[in-house]
Amino acid sequence: MPSEKPILYSYFRSSCSWRVRIALALKGISYDLVPVNLIKDGGQQFSAEFKALNPMQQVPALKIDGITLSQSLAIINYLEETHPNPRLLPQDPKKRAQVRMIADHIVSGIQPLQNLSVLKQMGEKKMEWAQNCIASGFQALEQILQHTAGRYCVGDEVSMADLCLAPQVANAERFKVDMGPYPTITRINKALLELEAFKISHPSRQPDTPAELRA
Amino acid sequence: MPSEKPILYSYFRSSCSWRVRIALALKGISYDLVPVNLIKDGGQQFSAEFKALNPMQQVPALKIDGITLSQSLAIINYLEETHPNPRLLPQDPKKRAQVRMIADHIVSGIQPLQNLSVLKQMGEKKMEWAQNCIASGFQALEQILQHTAGRYCVGDEVSMADLCLAPQVANAERFKVDMGPYPTITRINKALLELEAFKISHPSRQPDTPAELRA
């Protein structure tokens, strides 16, 4: 039986979905994309149909090899183990730990606090809340990167940390965070956005990107 | 040069610290513990001394093999790679992905939203906010576990997912979440708390546990 093409459930603007789109692009895995609009109809992720697919009611979700996975880093780790080239984790365990530390800092320490579902409950304070969460996380990140970075987050190879960095910077820009205090983050982000895999997976170039936001 | 004993910076009640204490106990790694009181003096994690050690100003942090790591799952993954026995990830890539999905769901999807730093900003609504975050995350988790669980979260071997589950259930109990709707979570948690590594690492048995909370 030929293996079926993976299906990615994605929203153009979801930073967690973008992380997975970058991994799929870097590893040259072709896939079908099913857009899930997190705003329309009160959020299509809450439909009974999507809940049956992913009880967490979030994107991304990836149907692959007969299973459905969710949580962006779990998906990326699965892709890393099943499609090891190009690798997204360095060989040295200490450098791998640095990559994971940076990725987890973004994925657990910054993004969840400025997630759509949290912001909804913040009312008027929404913008200020998001700015504070991101700025506070970026202050720590900037310091860490000064020890770990080469061209990218850890040395000169693109890693899982970079897959988390660019989408988080995009969120920061959306929430008008002053990026002045974060020259290392800004430099790395610029280098990443020059890479083809980051370009084709960009929120401005998705099938569900509204016309007015298209690149 | 003999390798120095690892130093764990930990707070008895921090669920993220407990995850790492369980991993160290399971793998039989002896360590020195330095308590960091997240409440006292406005939070000792904000001291200049601790910030120099961990710019994220959070526990846990682990000094090991000449580096300082933070982020609980990054630390646990490093321990897994450098001390592979007993393993905390199954061999099968699909099962590994399930373990990571459950761990990330707790670590990124539940815990950050009921973290001390978020709750501080919620004022009177603190308790209700924490209960809602945990209940909503547990509803999804209960459904997922019905597909993956054996005696523990994924099959019958203790995994990284279990290291996240028990501390999150402890948080749920602290915030008086009704556990009635989550029989699978409750059953697995009970099985985990019978294991020696979960017992000796428990918040009620730490050097910094206040006398009135000691087991």
PDB file of N, CA and C in Angstrom, chain A residues 8-14 17 33-47 50 57-59 116 120 207-210 212-213:
ATOM      1  N   LEU A   8      -1.754  18.472   6.655  1.00  0.00           N
ATOM      2  CA  LEU A   8      -1.506  19.438   7.720  1.00  0.00           C
ATOM      3  C   LEU A   8      -2.729  20.326   7.900  1.00  0.00           C
ATOM      4  N   TYR A   9      -3.262  20.349   9.113  1.00  0.00           N
ATOM      5  CA  TYR A   9      -4.325  21.274   9.474  1.00  0.00           C
ATOM      6  C   TYR A   9      -3.644  22.517  10.020  1.00  0.00           C
ATOM      7  N   SER A  10      -3.893  23.647   9.389  1.00  0.00           N
ATOM      8  CA  SER A  10      -3.071  24.830   9.614  1.00  0.00           C
ATOM      9  C   SER A  10      -3.917  26.099   9.508  1.00  0.00           C
ATOM     10  N   TYR A  11      -3.473  27.158  10.172  1.00  0.00           N
ATOM     11  CA  TYR A  11      -4.068  28.490   9.994  1.00  0.00           C
ATOM     12  C   TYR A  11      -2.924  29.404   9.610  1.00  0.00           C
ATOM     13  N   PHE A  12      -3.125  30.212   8.591  1.00  0.00           N
ATOM     14  CA  PHE A  12      -1.998  30.985   8.037  1.00  0.00           C
ATOM     15  C   PHE A  12      -1.257  31.782   9.104  1.00  0.00           C
ATOM     16  N   ARG A  13      -1.997  32.342  10.067  1.00  0.00           N
ATOM     17  CA  ARG A  13      -1.407  33.258  11.018  1.00  0.00           C
ATOM     18  C   ARG A  13      -0.933  32.587  12.304  1.00  0.00           C
ATOM     19  N   SER A  14      -1.263  31.314  12.480  1.00  0.00           N
ATOM     20  CA  SER A  14      -0.863  30.604  13.701  1.00  0.00           C
ATOM     21  C   SER A  14       0.650  30.379  13.700  1.00  0.00           C
ATOM     22  N   SER A  17       1.536  26.711  13.778  1.00  0.00           N
ATOM     23  CA  SER A  17       1.411  26.048  12.473  1.00  0.00           C
ATOM     24  C   SER A  17       2.621  26.369  11.598  1.00  0.00           C
ATOM     25  N   LEU A  33      -2.628  20.707   2.539  1.00  0.00           N
ATOM     26  CA  LEU A  33      -2.951  21.612   3.642  1.00  0.00           C
ATOM     27  C   LEU A  33      -4.468  21.801   3.730  1.00  0.00           C
ATOM     28  N   VAL A  34      -5.003  21.600   4.933  1.00  0.00           N
ATOM     29  CA  VAL A  34      -6.417  21.906   5.181  1.00  0.00           C
ATOM     30  C   VAL A  34      -6.477  23.106   6.119  1.00  0.00           C
ATOM     31  N   PRO A  35      -6.987  24.242   5.621  1.00  0.00           N
ATOM     32  CA  PRO A  35      -7.048  25.422   6.484  1.00  0.00           C
ATOM     33  C   PRO A  35      -8.122  25.265   7.563  1.00  0.00           C
ATOM     34  N   VAL A  36      -7.780  25.683   8.775  1.00  0.00           N
ATOM     35  CA  VAL A  36      -8.745  25.730   9.874  1.00  0.00           C
ATOM     36  C   VAL A  36      -8.755  27.188  10.338  1.00  0.00           C
ATOM     37  N   ASN A  37      -9.856  27.865  10.122  1.00  0.00           N
ATOM     38  CA  ASN A  37      -9.922  29.289  10.450  1.00  0.00           C
ATOM     39  C   ASN A  37     -10.263  29.482  11.934  1.00  0.00           C
ATOM     40  N   LEU A  38      -9.305  30.030  12.668  1.00  0.00           N
ATOM     41  CA  LEU A  38      -9.456  30.126  14.131  1.00  0.00           C
ATOM     42  C   LEU A  38     -10.410  31.243  14.554  1.00  0.00           C
ATOM     43  N   ILE A  39     -10.848  32.069  13.591  1.00  0.00           N
ATOM     44  CA  ILE A  39     -11.713  33.209  13.902  1.00  0.00           C
ATOM     45  C   ILE A  39     -13.143  32.969  13.396  1.00  0.00           C
ATOM     46  N   LYS A  40     -13.225  32.533  12.145  1.00  0.00           N
ATOM     47  CA  LYS A  40     -14.521  32.368  11.468  1.00  0.00           C
ATOM     48  C   LYS A  40     -15.432  31.369  12.196  1.00  0.00           C
ATOM     49  N   ASP A  41     -16.727  31.618  12.150  1.00  0.00           N
ATOM     50  CA  ASP A  41     -17.726  30.738  12.769  1.00  0.00           C
ATOM     51  C   ASP A  41     -17.407  30.509  14.259  1.00  0.00           C
ATOM     52  N   GLY A  42     -16.834  31.495  14.910  1.00  0.00           N
ATOM     53  CA  GLY A  42     -16.480  31.332  16.331  1.00  0.00           C
ATOM     54  C   GLY A  42     -15.263  30.445  16.529  1.00  0.00           C
ATOM     55  N   GLY A  43     -14.593  30.098  15.429  1.00  0.00           N
ATOM     56  CA  GLY A  43     -13.400  29.251  15.532  1.00  0.00           C
ATOM     57  C   GLY A  43     -13.700  27.839  15.033  1.00  0.00           C
ATOM     58  N   GLN A  44     -13.200  27.522  13.831  1.00  0.00           N
ATOM     59  CA  GLN A  44     -13.502  26.199  13.248  1.00  0.00           C
ATOM     60  C   GLN A  44     -12.832  25.062  14.007  1.00  0.00           C
ATOM     61  N   GLN A  45     -11.821  25.411  14.849  1.00  0.00           N
ATOM     62  CA  GLN A  45     -11.160  24.374  15.656  1.00  0.00           C
ATOM     63  C   GLN A  45     -12.089  23.788  16.721  1.00  0.00           C
ATOM     64  N   PHE A  46     -13.197  24.503  16.985  1.00  0.00           N
ATOM     65  CA  PHE A  46     -14.132  24.015  18.000  1.00  0.00           C
ATOM     66  C   PHE A  46     -15.242  23.146  17.404  1.00  0.00           C
ATOM     67  N   SER A  47     -15.222  22.930  16.093  1.00  0.00           N
ATOM     68  CA  SER A  47     -16.262  22.093  15.475  1.00  0.00           C
ATOM     69  C   SER A  47     -16.133  20.656  15.963  1.00  0.00           C
ATOM     70  N   PHE A  50     -13.578  18.703  13.917  1.00  0.00           N
ATOM     71  CA  PHE A  50     -12.160  18.910  14.217  1.00  0.00           C
ATOM     72  C   PHE A  50     -11.804  18.365  15.592  1.00  0.00           C
ATOM     73  N   GLN A  57      -8.215  20.729  20.150  1.00  0.00           N
ATOM     74  CA  GLN A  57      -8.909  21.808  19.423  1.00  0.00           C
ATOM     75  C   GLN A  57      -7.979  22.962  19.068  1.00  0.00           C
ATOM     76  N   GLN A  58      -6.805  22.600  18.604  1.00  0.00           N
ATOM     77  CA  GLN A  58      -5.792  23.581  18.211  1.00  0.00           C
ATOM     78  C   GLN A  58      -5.172  23.153  16.886  1.00  0.00           C
ATOM     79  N   VAL A  59      -4.642  24.125  16.176  1.00  0.00           N
ATOM     80  CA  VAL A  59      -3.739  23.808  15.072  1.00  0.00           C
ATOM     81  C   VAL A  59      -2.323  24.101  15.559  1.00  0.00           C
ATOM     82  N   LEU A 116      -4.241  33.301  21.196  1.00  0.00           N
ATOM     83  CA  LEU A 116      -5.574  33.838  20.930  1.00  0.00           C
ATOM     84  C   LEU A 116      -6.550  33.591  22.074  1.00  0.00           C
ATOM     85  N   LYS A 120      -8.293  36.692  24.185  1.00  0.00           N
ATOM     86  CA  LYS A 120      -9.745  36.892  24.155  1.00  0.00           C
ATOM     87  C   LYS A 120     -10.283  37.330  25.513  1.00  0.00           C
ATOM     88  N   PRO A 207      -2.377  29.169   1.429  1.00  0.00           N
ATOM     89  CA  PRO A 207      -3.630  29.103   0.657  1.00  0.00           C
ATOM     90  C   PRO A 207      -4.769  29.854   1.346  1.00  0.00           C
ATOM     91  N   ASP A 208      -4.711  29.933   2.683  1.00  0.00           N
ATOM     92  CA  ASP A 208      -5.794  30.612   3.410  1.00  0.00           C
ATOM     93  C   ASP A 208      -5.433  32.057   3.795  1.00  0.00           C
ATOM     94  N   THR A 209      -4.344  32.591   3.274  1.00  0.00           N
ATOM     95  CA  THR A 209      -4.004  33.992   3.563  1.00  0.00           C
ATOM     96  C   THR A 209      -5.000  34.904   2.851  1.00  0.00           C
ATOM     97  N   PRO A 210      -5.655  35.812   3.584  1.00  0.00           N
ATOM     98  CA  PRO A 210      -6.591  36.735   2.929  1.00  0.00           C
ATOM     99  C   PRO A 210      -5.842  37.618   1.923  1.00  0.00           C
ATOM    100  N   GLU A 212      -5.701  40.684   1.230  1.00  0.00           N
ATOM    101  CA  GLU A 212      -5.075  41.942   1.668  1.00  0.00           C
ATOM    102  C   GLU A 212      -3.797  41.717   2.466  1.00  0.00           C
ATOM    103  N   LEU A 213      -3.528  40.484   2.874  1.00  0.00           N
ATOM    104  CA  LEU A 213      -2.305  40.210   3.640  1.00  0.00           C
ATOM    105  C   LEU A 213      -1.275  39.430   2.828  1.00  0.00           C
TER     106      LEU A 213
END
